[in-house]
């Protein structure tokens, strides 16, 4: 029996994925989260935030008193908010399939919310596609490092006129027998 992947157990939940996505590289308060995720009941939201804090996915960067209550400000914690290769290798086939389907469902929900918002500029920022690459694991490491460097200037919200977009990636190995 394979050992379960704790970070996958925590992160691969639709509500928790939405919380992580909303945070991105920002710091947000509990009030910000409630405003950004109004369809999630407050008690449910707080329960999922607590699970993310317990798993060190989120960290509390500030606490302050607001009308007698403590308001917390959160940021992504020291653990990366994704499932790494070691954890992917440790997952059983069923667990891996569930994690991937959760990822796809979350991506679909993100698209549904964005397309339903009625924003006339929605399609100006929309794109999706697929391309097949012929790589080794070393090539993938180079590509991922290059993407990290390329995307770094766009990860922080500078408060200007830039718009937030979701860039999702999925690497799915092709069938070796089908090479040609």
CSV table of C-alpha atoms in Angstrom, one decimal:
chain,number,residue,atom,x,y,z
A,1,UNK,CA,0.0,0.0,0.0
A,2,UNK,CA,1.4,3.4,-1.0
A,3,UNK,CA,1.7,6.2,1.6
A,4,UNK,CA,-0.9,9.0,1.0
A,5,UNK,CA,0.4,12.4,-0.1
A,6,UNK,CA,-0.4,14.9,2.6
A,7,UNK,CA,0.0,18.0,0.5
A,8,UNK,CA,-2.2,16.4,-2.2
A,9,UNK,CA,-4.9,15.6,0.4
A,10,UNK,CA,-4.9,19.2,1.5
A,11,UNK,CA,-4.5,21.0,-1.8
A,12,UNK,CA,-6.6,18.9,-4.1
A,13,UNK,CA,-9.9,20.1,-2.8
A,14,UNK,CA,-11.9,22.6,-5.0
A,15,UNK,CA,-12.5,25.2,-2.2
A,16,UNK,CA,-8.8,25.0,-1.1
A,17,UNK,CA,-7.7,25.4,-4.7
A,18,UNK,CA,-9.8,28.5,-5.1
A,19,UNK,CA,-8.3,30.0,-1.9
A,20,UNK,CA,-4.8,29.3,-3.0
A,21,UNK,CA,-5.5,30.7,-6.5
A,22,UNK,CA,-7.0,33.8,-5.0
A,23,UNK,CA,-3.9,34.4,-2.9
A,24,UNK,CA,-1.4,33.9,-5.6
A,25,UNK,CA,1.5,36.1,-4.6
A,26,UNK,CA,-0.6,38.5,-2.6
A,27,UNK,CA,-1.4,38.9,1.1
A,28,UNK,CA,-5.1,38.8,1.8
A,29,UNK,CA,-7.3,39.1,4.9
A,30,UNK,CA,-10.1,36.9,5.9
A,31,UNK,CA,-12.5,39.7,4.8
A,32,UNK,CA,-10.8,39.7,1.4
A,33,UNK,CA,-11.3,36.0,1.0
A,34,UNK,CA,-15.0,36.3,2.0
A,35,UNK,CA,-15.5,39.0,-0.6
A,36,UNK,CA,-13.7,37.1,-3.3
A,37,UNK,CA,-15.4,33.8,-2.7
A,38,UNK,CA,-19.0,34.8,-1.8
A,39,UNK,CA,-20.5,31.5,-2.8
A,40,UNK,CA,-18.6,29.7,-0.1
A,41,UNK,CA,-20.3,29.8,3.4
A,42,UNK,CA,-18.2,31.6,5.9
A,43,UNK,CA,-17.8,28.6,8.3
A,44,UNK,CA,-16.8,26.4,5.4
A,45,UNK,CA,-14.3,29.0,4.2
A,46,UNK,CA,-12.7,29.3,7.6
A,47,UNK,CA,-12.5,25.5,8.0
A,48,UNK,CA,-10.6,25.2,4.7
A,49,UNK,CA,-8.3,28.2,5.6
A,50,UNK,CA,-7.5,26.5,8.9
A,51,UNK,CA,-6.7,23.2,7.1
A,52,UNK,CA,-4.3,25.1,4.7
A,53,UNK,CA,-2.7,26.9,7.7
A,54,UNK,CA,-2.3,23.6,9.6
A,55,UNK,CA,-0.5,22.1,6.5
A,56,UNK,CA,1.8,25.2,6.2
A,57,UNK,CA,0.3,25.9,2.7
A,58,UNK,CA,-0.9,29.3,4.1
A,59,UNK,CA,0.9,31.3,6.7
A,60,UNK,CA,-0.5,34.1,9.0
A,61,UNK,CA,1.6,37.2,8.3
A,62,UNK,CA,-0.4,39.6,10.5
A,63,UNK,CA,-3.2,39.7,13.1
A,64,UNK,CA,-5.0,42.8,14.1
A,65,UNK,CA,-8.1,43.6,16.1
A,66,UNK,CA,-11.1,44.8,14.2
A,67,UNK,CA,-14.2,45.6,16.2
A,68,UNK,CA,-13.3,43.1,18.9
A,69,UNK,CA,-12.5,40.3,16.5
A,70,UNK,CA,-9.1,39.2,15.2
A,71,UNK,CA,-8.6,39.7,11.5
A,72,UNK,CA,-5.8,37.6,10.0
A,73,UNK,CA,-3.8,38.4,6.9
A,74,UNK,CA,-2.6,35.3,5.0
A,75,UNK,CA,0.1,34.6,2.4
A,76,UNK,CA,1.3,31.4,0.8
A,77,UNK,CA,3.4,29.5,3.3
A,78,UNK,CA,6.8,27.8,3.1
A,79,UNK,CA,5.4,24.6,1.4
A,80,UNK,CA,4.8,25.0,-2.3
A,81,UNK,CA,1.0,24.9,-3.0
A,82,UNK,CA,1.3,22.2,-5.6
A,83,UNK,CA,2.0,18.5,-5.8
A,84,UNK,CA,5.7,17.8,-6.6
A,85,UNK,CA,7.2,14.9,-8.5
A,86,UNK,CA,8.0,12.9,-5.4
A,87,UNK,CA,4.4,13.0,-4.2
A,88,UNK,CA,3.1,12.2,-7.7
A,89,UNK,CA,5.3,9.1,-7.7
A,90,UNK,CA,4.0,8.1,-4.3
A,91,UNK,CA,0.4,8.3,-5.3
A,92,UNK,CA,-1.6,5.2,-6.2
A,93,UNK,CA,-3.3,5.2,-9.6
A,94,UNK,CA,-6.7,6.0,-8.2
A,95,UNK,CA,-5.3,8.9,-6.0
A,96,UNK,CA,-3.4,10.3,-9.0
A,97,UNK,CA,-6.5,10.2,-11.2
A,98,UNK,CA,-8.6,11.9,-8.5
A,99,UNK,CA,-5.9,14.6,-8.1
A,100,UNK,CA,-5.8,15.3,-11.8
A,101,UNK,CA,-9.6,15.3,-12.1
A,102,UNK,CA,-9.9,17.8,-9.2
A,103,UNK,CA,-7.4,20.0,-11.0
A,104,UNK,CA,-9.4,19.8,-14.2
A,105,UNK,CA,-12.7,20.5,-12.4
A,106,UNK,CA,-11.2,23.5,-10.7
A,107,UNK,CA,-9.9,24.8,-14.0
A,108,UNK,CA,-13.4,24.3,-15.5
A,109,UNK,CA,-15.0,26.2,-12.5
A,110,UNK,CA,-12.5,29.0,-13.0
A,111,UNK,CA,-13.5,29.3,-16.7
A,112,UNK,CA,-17.2,29.1,-15.9
A,113,UNK,CA,-17.0,31.9,-13.3
A,114,UNK,CA,-14.9,34.1,-15.7
A,115,UNK,CA,-17.2,33.5,-18.7
A,116,UNK,CA,-20.4,34.1,-16.7
A,117,UNK,CA,-19.2,37.4,-15.4
A,118,UNK,CA,-20.3,39.2,-18.7
A,119,UNK,CA,-17.0,40.9,-19.2
A,120,UNK,CA,-16.8,42.2,-22.8
A,121,UNK,CA,-12.9,41.9,-22.7
A,122,UNK,CA,-13.0,38.3,-21.5
A,123,UNK,CA,-12.1,36.8,-24.9
A,124,UNK,CA,-9.2,39.3,-25.3
A,125,UNK,CA,-7.4,37.5,-22.4
A,126,UNK,CA,-8.6,33.9,-23.2
A,127,UNK,CA,-6.5,31.3,-24.8
A,128,UNK,CA,-6.1,27.5,-24.7
A,129,UNK,CA,-4.3,25.0,-26.7
A,130,UNK,CA,-2.0,22.0,-26.7
A,131,UNK,CA,1.3,21.2,-28.1
A,132,UNK,CA,3.4,18.1,-28.1
A,133,UNK,CA,7.0,18.4,-27.1
A,134,UNK,CA,9.8,15.9,-27.4
A,135,UNK,CA,11.9,16.1,-24.3
A,136,UNK,CA,14.0,14.4,-21.7
A,137,UNK,CA,13.5,15.0,-17.9
A,138,UNK,CA,16.6,17.3,-18.1
A,139,UNK,CA,14.8,19.2,-20.9
A,140,UNK,CA,11.7,19.6,-18.8
A,141,UNK,CA,13.8,21.0,-15.9
A,142,UNK,CA,15.3,23.6,-18.3
A,143,UNK,CA,11.8,24.5,-19.7
A,144,UNK,CA,10.4,24.8,-16.2
A,145,UNK,CA,13.3,27.0,-15.0
A,146,UNK,CA,12.9,29.2,-18.1
A,147,UNK,CA,9.2,29.5,-17.6
A,148,UNK,CA,9.7,30.5,-14.0
A,149,UNK,CA,12.2,33.2,-15.1
A,150,UNK,CA,9.9,34.4,-17.9
A,151,UNK,CA,6.8,34.6,-15.6
A,152,UNK,CA,8.5,36.1,-12.5
A,153,UNK,CA,7.8,39.7,-13.5
A,154,UNK,CA,4.1,39.0,-13.8
A,155,UNK,CA,3.5,37.2,-10.5
A,156,UNK,CA,3.1,40.3,-8.3
A,157,UNK,CA,0.0,42.5,-8.6
A,158,UNK,CA,1.5,46.0,-9.0
A,159,UNK,CA,-1.8,47.7,-8.6
A,160,UNK,CA,-1.6,49.1,-12.1
A,161,UNK,CA,-3.9,48.4,-15.0
A,162,UNK,CA,-2.8,44.8,-15.5
A,163,UNK,CA,-5.4,42.1,-15.4
A,164,UNK,CA,-5.2,38.8,-13.5
A,165,UNK,CA,-5.2,35.7,-15.7
A,166,UNK,CA,-4.9,32.0,-14.8
A,167,UNK,CA,-2.1,30.1,-16.5
A,168,UNK,CA,-2.6,26.4,-16.0
A,169,UNK,CA,-0.2,23.7,-17.1
A,170,UNK,CA,-0.5,20.0,-17.4
A,171,UNK,CA,2.3,17.7,-18.6
A,172,UNK,CA,0.9,14.4,-19.8
A,173,UNK,CA,3.4,11.8,-21.2
A,174,UNK,CA,2.5,10.4,-24.5
A,175,UNK,CA,2.5,6.7,-25.3
A,176,UNK,CA,6.0,5.6,-26.2
A,177,UNK,CA,4.7,2.9,-28.6
A,178,UNK,CA,2.9,5.6,-30.6
A,179,UNK,CA,6.1,7.5,-31.4
A,180,UNK,CA,6.6,8.1,-35.0
